[in-house]
Tab-separated table of N, CA, C and O in Angstrom:
chain	number	residue	atom	x	y	z
I	1	UNK	N	0.794	-1.154	-0.028
I	1	UNK	CA	0.014	0.038	-0.016
I	1	UNK	C	0.938	1.200	0.023
I	1	UNK	O	1.794	1.379	0.783
I	2	UNK	N	0.616	2.174	-0.928
I	2	UNK	CA	1.301	3.421	-0.930
I	2	UNK	C	0.626	4.455	0.000
I	2	UNK	O	-0.574	4.493	0.012
I	3	UNK	N	1.390	5.130	0.720
I	3	UNK	CA	0.862	6.121	1.613
I	3	UNK	C	1.264	7.520	1.212
I	3	UNK	O	2.482	7.785	0.944
I	4	UNK	N	0.389	8.474	1.221
I	4	UNK	CA	0.751	9.834	0.953
I	4	UNK	C	1.693	10.357	2.026
I	4	UNK	O	1.329	10.222	3.230
I	5	UNK	N	2.829	10.887	1.602
I	5	UNK	CA	3.741	11.438	2.540
I	5	UNK	C	3.099	12.338	3.577
I	5	UNK	O	2.323	13.248	3.243
I	6	UNK	N	3.331	12.087	4.869
I	6	UNK	CA	2.783	12.955	5.933
I	6	UNK	C	1.386	12.613	6.347
I	6	UNK	O	0.792	13.359	7.099
I	7	UNK	N	0.855	11.501	5.861
I	7	UNK	CA	-0.495	11.120	6.304
I	7	UNK	C	-0.501	9.635	6.516
I	7	UNK	O	0.469	8.900	6.168
I	8	UNK	N	-1.522	9.210	7.192
I	8	UNK	CA	-1.748	7.751	7.324
I	8	UNK	C	-2.777	7.170	6.395
I	8	UNK	O	-3.281	6.071	6.583
I	9	UNK	N	-3.113	7.926	5.403
I	9	UNK	CA	-4.157	7.510	4.424
I	9	UNK	C	-3.523	6.879	3.178
I	9	UNK	O	-2.478	7.335	2.747
I	10	UNK	N	-4.130	5.921	2.552
I	10	UNK	CA	-3.619	5.351	1.296
I	10	UNK	C	-3.635	6.475	0.284
I	10	UNK	O	-4.515	7.354	0.273
I	11	UNK	N	-2.585	6.452	-0.577
I	11	UNK	CA	-2.492	7.540	-1.599
I	11	UNK	C	-3.575	7.281	-2.647
I	11	UNK	O	-3.830	6.108	-3.030
I	12	UNK	N	-4.255	8.366	-3.035
I	12	UNK	CA	-5.242	8.250	-4.178
I	12	UNK	C	-4.523	8.015	-5.505
I	12	UNK	O	-3.371	8.308	-5.651
I	13	UNK	N	-5.316	7.565	-6.497
I	13	UNK	CA	-4.748	7.503	-7.774
I	13	UNK	C	-4.701	8.933	-8.397
I	13	UNK	O	-5.366	9.796	-7.912
I	14	UNK	N	-3.950	9.018	-9.525
I	14	UNK	CA	-3.827	10.402	-10.134
I	14	UNK	C	-5.234	10.816	-10.661
I	14	UNK	O	-5.629	11.894	-10.519
I	15	UNK	N	-5.947	9.811	-11.220
I	15	UNK	CA	-7.314	10.179	-11.677
I	15	UNK	C	-8.302	10.628	-10.625
I	15	UNK	O	-9.051	11.589	-10.795
I	16	UNK	N	-8.158	10.004	-9.425
I	16	UNK	CA	-8.981	10.451	-8.289
I	16	UNK	C	-8.629	11.865	-7.902
I	16	UNK	O	-9.469	12.709	-7.580
I	17	UNK	N	-7.366	12.151	-7.789
I	17	UNK	CA	-6.880	13.477	-7.448
I	17	UNK	C	-7.334	14.516	-8.467
I	17	UNK	O	-7.774	15.659	-8.143
I	18	UNK	N	-7.088	14.170	-9.735
I	18	UNK	CA	-7.512	15.117	-10.799
I	18	UNK	C	-9.017	15.427	-10.765
I	18	UNK	O	-9.402	16.636	-10.769
I	19	UNK	N	-9.889	14.422	-10.646
I	19	UNK	CA	-11.270	14.623	-10.579
I	19	UNK	C	-11.655	15.553	-9.307
I	19	UNK	O	-12.390	16.512	-9.459
I	20	UNK	N	-11.133	15.248	-8.197
I	20	UNK	CA	-11.462	15.928	-6.997
I	20	UNK	C	-10.900	17.371	-7.032
I	20	UNK	O	-11.594	18.309	-6.584
I	21	UNK	N	-9.692	17.525	-7.628
I	21	UNK	CA	-9.157	18.839	-7.703
I	21	UNK	C	-9.891	19.733	-8.644
I	21	UNK	O	-10.129	20.899	-8.432
I	22	UNK	N	-10.201	19.188	-9.837
I	22	UNK	CA	-11.000	19.995	-10.798
I	22	UNK	C	-12.427	20.413	-10.240
I	22	UNK	O	-12.904	21.406	-10.733
I	23	UNK	N	-12.895	19.537	-9.492
I	23	UNK	CA	-14.301	19.834	-8.980
I	23	UNK	C	-14.200	20.677	-7.714
I	23	UNK	O	-15.301	21.165	-7.200
I	24	UNK	N	-13.041	21.013	-7.154
I	24	UNK	CA	-13.006	21.789	-5.900
I	24	UNK	C	-13.693	23.140	-5.969
I	24	UNK	O	-14.439	23.389	-4.958
I	25	UNK	N	-13.580	23.982	-7.000
I	25	UNK	CA	-14.318	25.177	-7.063
I	25	UNK	C	-15.844	25.010	-7.051
I	25	UNK	O	-16.602	25.849	-6.594
I	26	UNK	N	-16.318	23.915	-7.590
I	26	UNK	CA	-17.786	23.607	-7.521
I	26	UNK	C	-18.305	23.016	-6.290
I	26	UNK	O	-19.294	23.407	-5.713
I	27	UNK	N	-17.501	22.067	-5.777
I	27	UNK	CA	-17.898	21.282	-4.549
I	27	UNK	C	-17.559	21.994	-3.269
I	27	UNK	O	-18.075	21.659	-2.190
I	28	UNK	N	-16.527	22.895	-3.345
I	28	UNK	CA	-16.149	23.639	-2.181
I	28	UNK	C	-15.804	22.792	-1.020
I	28	UNK	O	-16.445	22.881	0.103
I	29	UNK	N	-14.760	21.861	-1.147
I	29	UNK	CA	-14.413	21.068	0.040
I	29	UNK	C	-13.903	21.873	1.207
I	29	UNK	O	-13.520	23.002	1.020
I	30	UNK	N	-13.906	21.288	2.333
I	30	UNK	CA	-13.361	21.979	3.528
I	30	UNK	C	-11.847	22.105	3.554
I	30	UNK	O	-11.222	21.570	2.654
I	31	UNK	N	-11.388	22.941	4.479
I	31	UNK	CA	-9.935	23.245	4.548
I	31	UNK	C	-9.063	21.936	4.625
I	31	UNK	O	-8.005	21.868	3.937
I	32	UNK	N	-9.459	20.949	5.412
I	32	UNK	CA	-8.637	19.733	5.496
I	32	UNK	C	-8.581	18.992	4.154
I	32	UNK	O	-7.552	18.494	3.822
I	33	UNK	N	-9.649	18.908	3.484
I	33	UNK	CA	-9.741	18.238	2.221
I	33	UNK	C	-8.914	19.000	1.182
I	33	UNK	O	-8.150	18.465	0.363
I	34	UNK	N	-8.957	20.262	1.196
I	34	UNK	CA	-8.133	21.092	0.236
I	34	UNK	C	-6.703	21.001	0.520
I	34	UNK	O	-5.863	20.840	-0.455
I	35	UNK	N	-6.259	20.928	1.767
I	35	UNK	CA	-4.878	20.685	2.099
I	35	UNK	C	-4.376	19.314	1.596
I	35	UNK	O	-3.277	19.208	1.088
I	36	UNK	N	-5.152	18.348	1.786
I	36	UNK	CA	-4.892	16.971	1.350
I	36	UNK	C	-4.757	16.966	-0.168
I	36	UNK	O	-3.851	16.475	-0.663
I	37	UNK	N	-5.748	17.500	-0.891
I	37	UNK	CA	-5.695	17.509	-2.329
I	37	UNK	C	-4.427	18.283	-2.852
I	37	UNK	O	-3.773	17.926	-3.865
I	38	UNK	N	-4.182	19.434	-2.261
I	38	UNK	CA	-3.033	20.252	-2.527
I	38	UNK	C	-1.750	19.426	-2.463
I	38	UNK	O	-0.897	19.418	-3.367
I	39	UNK	N	-1.569	18.745	-1.209
I	39	UNK	CA	-0.343	17.943	-1.074
I	39	UNK	C	-0.280	16.770	-2.068
I	39	UNK	O	0.761	16.521	-2.644
I	40	UNK	N	-1.399	16.080	-2.268
I	40	UNK	CA	-1.443	14.871	-3.166
I	40	UNK	C	-1.057	15.349	-4.651
I	40	UNK	O	-0.253	14.751	-5.286
I	41	UNK	N	-1.730	16.434	-5.092
I	41	UNK	CA	-1.473	16.928	-6.455
I	41	UNK	C	-0.005	17.311	-6.636
I	41	UNK	O	0.599	17.061	-7.604
I	42	UNK	N	0.495	18.087	-5.683
I	42	UNK	CA	1.869	18.558	-5.712
I	42	UNK	C	2.874	17.444	-5.787
I	42	UNK	O	3.820	17.346	-6.556
I	43	UNK	N	2.600	16.426	-4.928
I	43	UNK	CA	3.457	15.234	-4.912
I	43	UNK	C	3.443	14.524	-6.259
I	43	UNK	O	4.517	14.167	-6.802
I	44	UNK	N	2.288	14.341	-6.761
I	44	UNK	CA	2.194	13.614	-8.085
I	44	UNK	C	2.782	14.467	-9.197
I	44	UNK	O	3.422	13.936	-10.123
I	45	UNK	N	2.621	15.774	-9.155
I	45	UNK	CA	3.285	16.572	-10.180
I	45	UNK	C	4.735	16.515	-10.127
I	45	UNK	O	5.499	16.340	-11.084
I	46	UNK	N	5.266	16.547	-8.929
I	46	UNK	CA	6.843	16.454	-8.759
I	46	UNK	C	7.392	15.104	-9.216
I	46	UNK	O	8.437	15.159	-9.680
I	47	UNK	N	6.554	14.058	-9.161
I	47	UNK	CA	7.027	12.764	-9.711
I	47	UNK	C	7.018	12.795	-11.203
I	47	UNK	O	7.920	12.229	-11.884
I	48	UNK	N	6.028	13.408	-11.832
I	48	UNK	CA	5.866	13.358	-13.272
I	48	UNK	C	6.696	14.428	-14.030
I	48	UNK	O	6.994	14.233	-15.184
I	49	UNK	N	7.000	15.549	-13.344
I	49	UNK	CA	7.773	16.531	-14.059
I	49	UNK	C	9.090	16.086	-14.692
I	49	UNK	O	9.261	16.308	-15.885
I	50	UNK	N	9.937	15.337	-13.942
I	50	UNK	CA	11.202	14.923	-14.607
I	50	UNK	C	11.010	13.956	-15.764
I	50	UNK	O	11.737	13.922	-16.712
I	51	UNK	N	9.922	13.134	-15.653
I	51	UNK	CA	9.594	12.223	-16.687
I	51	UNK	C	9.258	12.896	-18.007
I	51	UNK	O	9.795	12.691	-19.041
I	52	UNK	N	8.333	13.866	-17.841
I	52	UNK	CA	7.925	14.552	-19.116
I	52	UNK	C	9.123	15.501	-19.570
I	52	UNK	O	9.252	15.658	-20.760
I	53	UNK	N	9.869	16.099	-18.674
I	53	UNK	CA	11.019	16.917	-19.114
I	53	UNK	C	11.996	16.114	-19.841
I	53	UNK	O	12.598	16.580	-20.814
I	54	UNK	N	12.191	14.859	-19.426
I	54	UNK	CA	13.153	13.958	-20.189
I	54	UNK	C	12.579	13.651	-21.567
I	54	UNK	O	13.405	13.499	-22.523
I	55	UNK	N	11.291	13.507	-21.666
I	55	UNK	CA	10.681	13.236	-23.003
I	55	UNK	C	10.962	14.411	-23.956
I	55	UNK	O	11.026	14.264	-25.153
I	56	UNK	N	10.943	15.580	-23.379
I	56	UNK	CA	11.127	16.809	-24.227
I	56	UNK	C	12.482	16.879	-24.873
I	56	UNK	O	12.677	17.046	-26.107
I	57	UNK	N	13.487	16.296	-24.148
I	57	UNK	CA	14.831	16.269	-24.693
I	57	UNK	C	14.840	15.282	-25.931
I	57	UNK	O	15.692	15.474	-26.850
I	58	UNK	N	14.087	14.209	-25.887
I	58	UNK	CA	14.132	13.253	-26.963
I	58	UNK	C	13.112	13.496	-28.049
I	58	UNK	O	13.183	12.871	-29.114
I	59	UNK	N	12.183	14.408	-27.929
I	59	UNK	CA	11.165	14.626	-28.871
I	59	UNK	C	11.634	15.555	-29.984
I	59	UNK	O	12.292	16.514	-29.763
I	60	UNK	N	11.244	15.196	-31.197
I	60	UNK	CA	11.483	16.104	-32.339
I	60	UNK	C	10.645	17.399	-32.225
I	60	UNK	O	9.655	17.370	-31.541
I	61	UNK	N	11.061	18.418	-32.854
I	61	UNK	CA	10.245	19.604	-32.847
I	61	UNK	C	8.837	19.425	-33.404
I	61	UNK	O	8.655	18.407	-34.126
I	62	UNK	N	7.965	20.201	-33.017
I	62	UNK	CA	6.578	20.014	-33.561
I	62	UNK	C	5.595	20.127	-32.357
I	62	UNK	O	5.848	20.380	-31.212
I	63	UNK	N	4.308	19.789	-32.770
I	63	UNK	CA	3.242	19.935	-31.704
I	63	UNK	C	3.372	19.044	-30.528
I	63	UNK	O	3.050	19.403	-29.365
I	64	UNK	N	3.901	17.820	-30.654
I	64	UNK	CA	4.063	16.887	-29.519
I	64	UNK	C	5.073	17.509	-28.548
I	64	UNK	O	4.859	17.442	-27.310
I	65	UNK	N	6.163	17.988	-29.028
I	65	UNK	CA	7.176	18.642	-28.141
I	65	UNK	C	6.603	19.882	-27.482
I	65	UNK	O	6.802	20.063	-26.320
I	66	UNK	N	5.908	20.665	-28.277
I	66	UNK	CA	5.281	21.846	-27.728
I	66	UNK	C	4.370	21.641	-26.623
I	66	UNK	O	4.239	22.292	-25.612
I	67	UNK	N	3.544	20.537	-26.815
I	67	UNK	CA	2.557	20.169	-25.802
I	67	UNK	C	3.219	19.740	-24.500
I	67	UNK	O	2.785	20.097	-23.418
I	68	UNK	N	4.322	19.008	-24.586
I	68	UNK	CA	5.059	18.639	-23.380
I	68	UNK	C	5.689	19.828	-22.810
I	68	UNK	O	5.635	19.863	-21.493
I	69	UNK	N	6.254	20.751	-23.532
I	69	UNK	CA	6.839	21.898	-22.972
I	69	UNK	C	5.808	22.729	-22.243
I	69	UNK	O	6.017	23.261	-21.160
I	70	UNK	N	4.667	22.900	-22.853
I	70	UNK	CA	3.628	23.625	-22.224
I	70	UNK	C	3.133	22.998	-20.854
I	70	UNK	O	2.898	23.707	-19.874
I	71	UNK	N	2.996	21.654	-20.880
I	71	UNK	CA	2.626	21.010	-19.758
I	71	UNK	C	3.633	21.149	-18.522
I	71	UNK	O	3.262	21.394	-17.404
I	72	UNK	N	4.922	21.056	-18.862
I	72	UNK	CA	5.956	21.271	-17.859
I	72	UNK	C	5.949	22.721	-17.368
I	72	UNK	O	6.053	22.926	-16.177
I	73	UNK	N	5.806	23.656	-18.328
I	73	UNK	CA	5.787	25.036	-17.905
I	73	UNK	C	4.657	25.415	-16.923
I	73	UNK	O	4.805	26.099	-15.978
I	74	UNK	N	3.465	24.890	-17.316
I	74	UNK	CA	2.268	25.148	-16.462
I	74	UNK	C	2.384	24.473	-15.059
I	74	UNK	O	2.064	25.029	-14.052
I	75	UNK	N	2.946	23.305	-15.078
I	75	UNK	CA	3.152	22.547	-13.754
I	75	UNK	C	4.199	23.315	-12.945
I	75	UNK	O	3.903	23.465	-11.640
I	76	UNK	N	5.266	23.713	-13.488
I	76	UNK	CA	6.242	24.449	-12.688
I	76	UNK	C	5.736	25.773	-12.144
I	76	UNK	O	5.993	26.176	-11.054
I	77	UNK	N	4.917	26.446	-12.974
I	77	UNK	CA	4.414	27.759	-12.496
I	77	UNK	C	3.417	27.548	-11.338
I	77	UNK	O	3.512	28.199	-10.347
I	78	UNK	N	2.562	26.553	-11.429
I	78	UNK	CA	1.592	26.399	-10.309
I	78	UNK	C	2.315	25.881	-9.080
I	78	UNK	O	1.802	26.035	-7.952
I	79	UNK	N	3.425	25.155	-9.205
I	79	UNK	CA	4.062	24.707	-8.043
I	79	UNK	C	4.562	25.790	-7.121
I	79	UNK	O	4.873	25.698	-5.965
I	80	UNK	N	4.734	27.087	-7.783
I	80	UNK	CA	5.173	28.159	-6.985
I	80	UNK	C	4.164	28.748	-6.144
I	80	UNK	O	4.475	29.568	-5.225
I	81	UNK	N	2.846	28.447	-6.379
I	81	UNK	CA	1.806	28.995	-5.558
I	81	UNK	C	1.624	28.286	-4.273
I	81	UNK	O	1.618	26.992	-4.288
I	82	UNK	N	1.462	28.972	-3.212
I	82	UNK	CA	1.096	28.381	-1.937
I	82	UNK	C	-0.393	28.199	-1.876
I	82	UNK	O	-1.181	28.585	-2.680
I	83	UNK	N	-0.797	27.636	-0.754
I	83	UNK	CA	-2.235	27.441	-0.485
I	83	UNK	C	-2.821	28.549	0.386
I	83	UNK	O	-2.355	28.725	1.472
I	84	UNK	N	-3.724	29.379	-0.112
I	84	UNK	CA	-4.293	30.482	0.568
I	84	UNK	C	-5.072	30.003	1.715
I	84	UNK	O	-5.764	28.908	1.656
I	85	UNK	N	-5.268	30.802	2.797
I	85	UNK	CA	-6.161	30.471	3.892
I	85	UNK	C	-7.624	30.673	3.418
I	85	UNK	O	-8.489	30.141	4.043
I	86	UNK	N	-7.892	31.325	2.351
I	86	UNK	CA	-9.241	31.548	1.828
I	86	UNK	C	-9.684	30.260	1.157
I	86	UNK	O	-8.950	29.767	0.229
I	87	UNK	N	-10.821	29.685	1.525
I	87	UNK	CA	-11.248	28.445	0.903
I	87	UNK	C	-11.516	28.628	-0.644
I	87	UNK	O	-11.201	27.753	-1.486
I	88	UNK	N	-12.021	29.792	-1.070
I	88	UNK	CA	-12.191	30.005	-2.487
I	88	UNK	C	-10.871	30.039	-3.179
I	88	UNK	O	-10.753	29.350	-4.225
I	89	UNK	N	-9.948	30.840	-2.842
I	89	UNK	CA	-8.618	30.912	-3.461
I	89	UNK	C	-7.906	29.534	-3.315
I	89	UNK	O	-7.324	29.170	-4.293
I	90	UNK	N	-8.072	28.836	-2.212
I	90	UNK	CA	-7.469	27.566	-2.162
I	90	UNK	C	-8.062	26.539	-3.157
I	90	UNK	O	-7.368	25.711	-3.769
I	91	UNK	N	-9.407	26.617	-3.295
I	91	UNK	CA	-10.101	25.772	-4.263
I	91	UNK	C	-9.622	25.994	-5.712
I	91	UNK	O	-9.392	25.107	-6.435
I	92	UNK	N	-9.330	27.311	-5.935
I	92	UNK	CA	-8.912	27.682	-7.349
I	92	UNK	C	-7.434	27.139	-7.543
I	92	UNK	O	-7.140	26.643	-8.691
I	93	UNK	N	-6.612	27.281	-6.510
I	93	UNK	CA	-5.280	26.726	-6.622
I	93	UNK	C	-5.249	25.248	-6.806
I	93	UNK	O	-4.503	24.715	-7.625
I	94	UNK	N	-5.997	24.565	-5.981
I	94	UNK	CA	-6.165	23.065	-6.144
I	94	UNK	C	-6.660	22.693	-7.537
I	94	UNK	O	-6.124	21.745	-8.138
I	95	UNK	N	-7.590	23.403	-8.079
I	95	UNK	CA	-8.093	23.161	-9.389
I	95	UNK	C	-7.017	23.340	-10.403
I	95	UNK	O	-6.835	22.546	-11.359
I	96	UNK	N	-6.161	24.378	-10.315
I	96	UNK	CA	-5.100	24.654	-11.234
I	96	UNK	C	-4.072	23.490	-11.025
I	96	UNK	O	-3.424	23.048	-12.087
I	97	UNK	N	-3.853	23.003	-9.889
I	97	UNK	CA	-2.868	21.900	-9.700
I	97	UNK	C	-3.446	20.647	-10.436
I	97	UNK	O	-2.756	19.853	-11.038
I	98	UNK	N	-4.737	20.461	-10.350
I	98	UNK	CA	-5.441	19.375	-10.990
I	98	UNK	C	-5.260	19.374	-12.535
I	98	UNK	O	-4.947	18.415	-13.224
I	99	UNK	N	-5.413	20.597	-13.098
I	99	UNK	CA	-5.179	20.866	-14.538
I	99	UNK	C	-3.773	20.554	-14.913
I	99	UNK	O	-3.522	19.905	-15.939
I	100	UNK	N	-2.779	21.039	-14.042
I	100	UNK	CA	-1.372	20.807	-14.430
I	100	UNK	C	-1.101	19.256	-14.366
I	100	UNK	O	-0.334	18.716	-15.207
I	101	UNK	N	-1.646	18.538	-13.360
I	101	UNK	CA	-1.404	17.156	-13.187
I	101	UNK	C	-2.017	16.476	-14.340
I	101	UNK	O	-1.358	15.487	-14.922
I	102	UNK	N	-3.224	16.843	-14.786
I	102	UNK	CA	-3.792	16.233	-15.958
I	102	UNK	C	-2.871	16.396	-17.266
I	102	UNK	O	-2.702	15.435	-18.000
I	103	UNK	N	-2.418	17.599	-17.381
I	103	UNK	CA	-1.497	17.799	-18.551
I	103	UNK	C	-0.285	16.954	-18.526
I	103	UNK	O	0.200	16.398	-19.570
I	104	UNK	N	0.332	16.748	-17.340
I	104	UNK	CA	1.532	15.885	-17.254
I	104	UNK	C	1.143	14.377	-17.367
I	104	UNK	O	1.879	13.558	-18.024
I	105	UNK	N	0.054	14.037	-16.849
I	105	UNK	CA	-0.473	12.616	-16.824
I	105	UNK	C	-0.650	12.184	-18.263
I	105	UNK	O	-0.445	10.899	-18.537
I	106	UNK	N	-0.996	13.034	-19.146
I	106	UNK	CA	-1.174	12.646	-20.587
I	106	UNK	C	0.090	12.048	-21.117
I	106	UNK	O	0.026	11.175	-21.989
I	107	UNK	N	1.184	12.508	-20.647
I	107	UNK	CA	2.489	12.082	-21.242
I	107	UNK	C	3.192	11.110	-20.293
I	107	UNK	O	4.081	10.389	-20.787
I	108	UNK	N	3.088	11.171	-18.994
I	108	UNK	CA	3.826	10.336	-18.091
I	108	UNK	C	2.997	9.267	-17.386
I	108	UNK	O	3.466	8.622	-16.473
I	109	UNK	N	1.809	9.103	-17.770
I	109	UNK	CA	0.864	8.205	-17.136
I	109	UNK	C	1.424	6.805	-16.704
I	109	UNK	O	1.259	6.372	-15.627
I	110	UNK	N	2.072	6.072	-17.616
I	110	UNK	CA	2.551	4.794	-17.346
I	110	UNK	C	4.125	4.761	-17.279
I	110	UNK	O	4.622	3.733	-17.036
I	111	UNK	N	4.793	5.890	-17.254
I	111	UNK	CA	6.224	5.931	-17.227
I	111	UNK	C	6.811	6.091	-15.887
I	111	UNK	O	8.041	6.247	-15.725
I	112	UNK	N	6.073	6.024	-14.811
I	112	UNK	CA	6.634	6.247	-13.469
I	112	UNK	C	7.149	4.994	-12.869
I	112	UNK	O	6.952	3.939	-12.982
């Protein structure tokens, strides 16, 4: 069983985190759930970033390479954001992390 670092809970799948993160602004989860999703998404992004970055080095120029570069750039940018104490702002940050994870997952899904 994989455990999310810093918790005693089993780690969710990437799909579960993506779905929950993308729905955060609609469902408005509580602060504890937002912190959990924030940590889970960040951890998954950090695992996938080097995989996709390495793919960029090997990819020929064109749309596939540009898509990978965009996914890496977006993920790196959102990792700079902290989690706001405001539930609305935190929900938006978690949602952005979910979008970044989805972008990386397209390329690194089975390569971890």
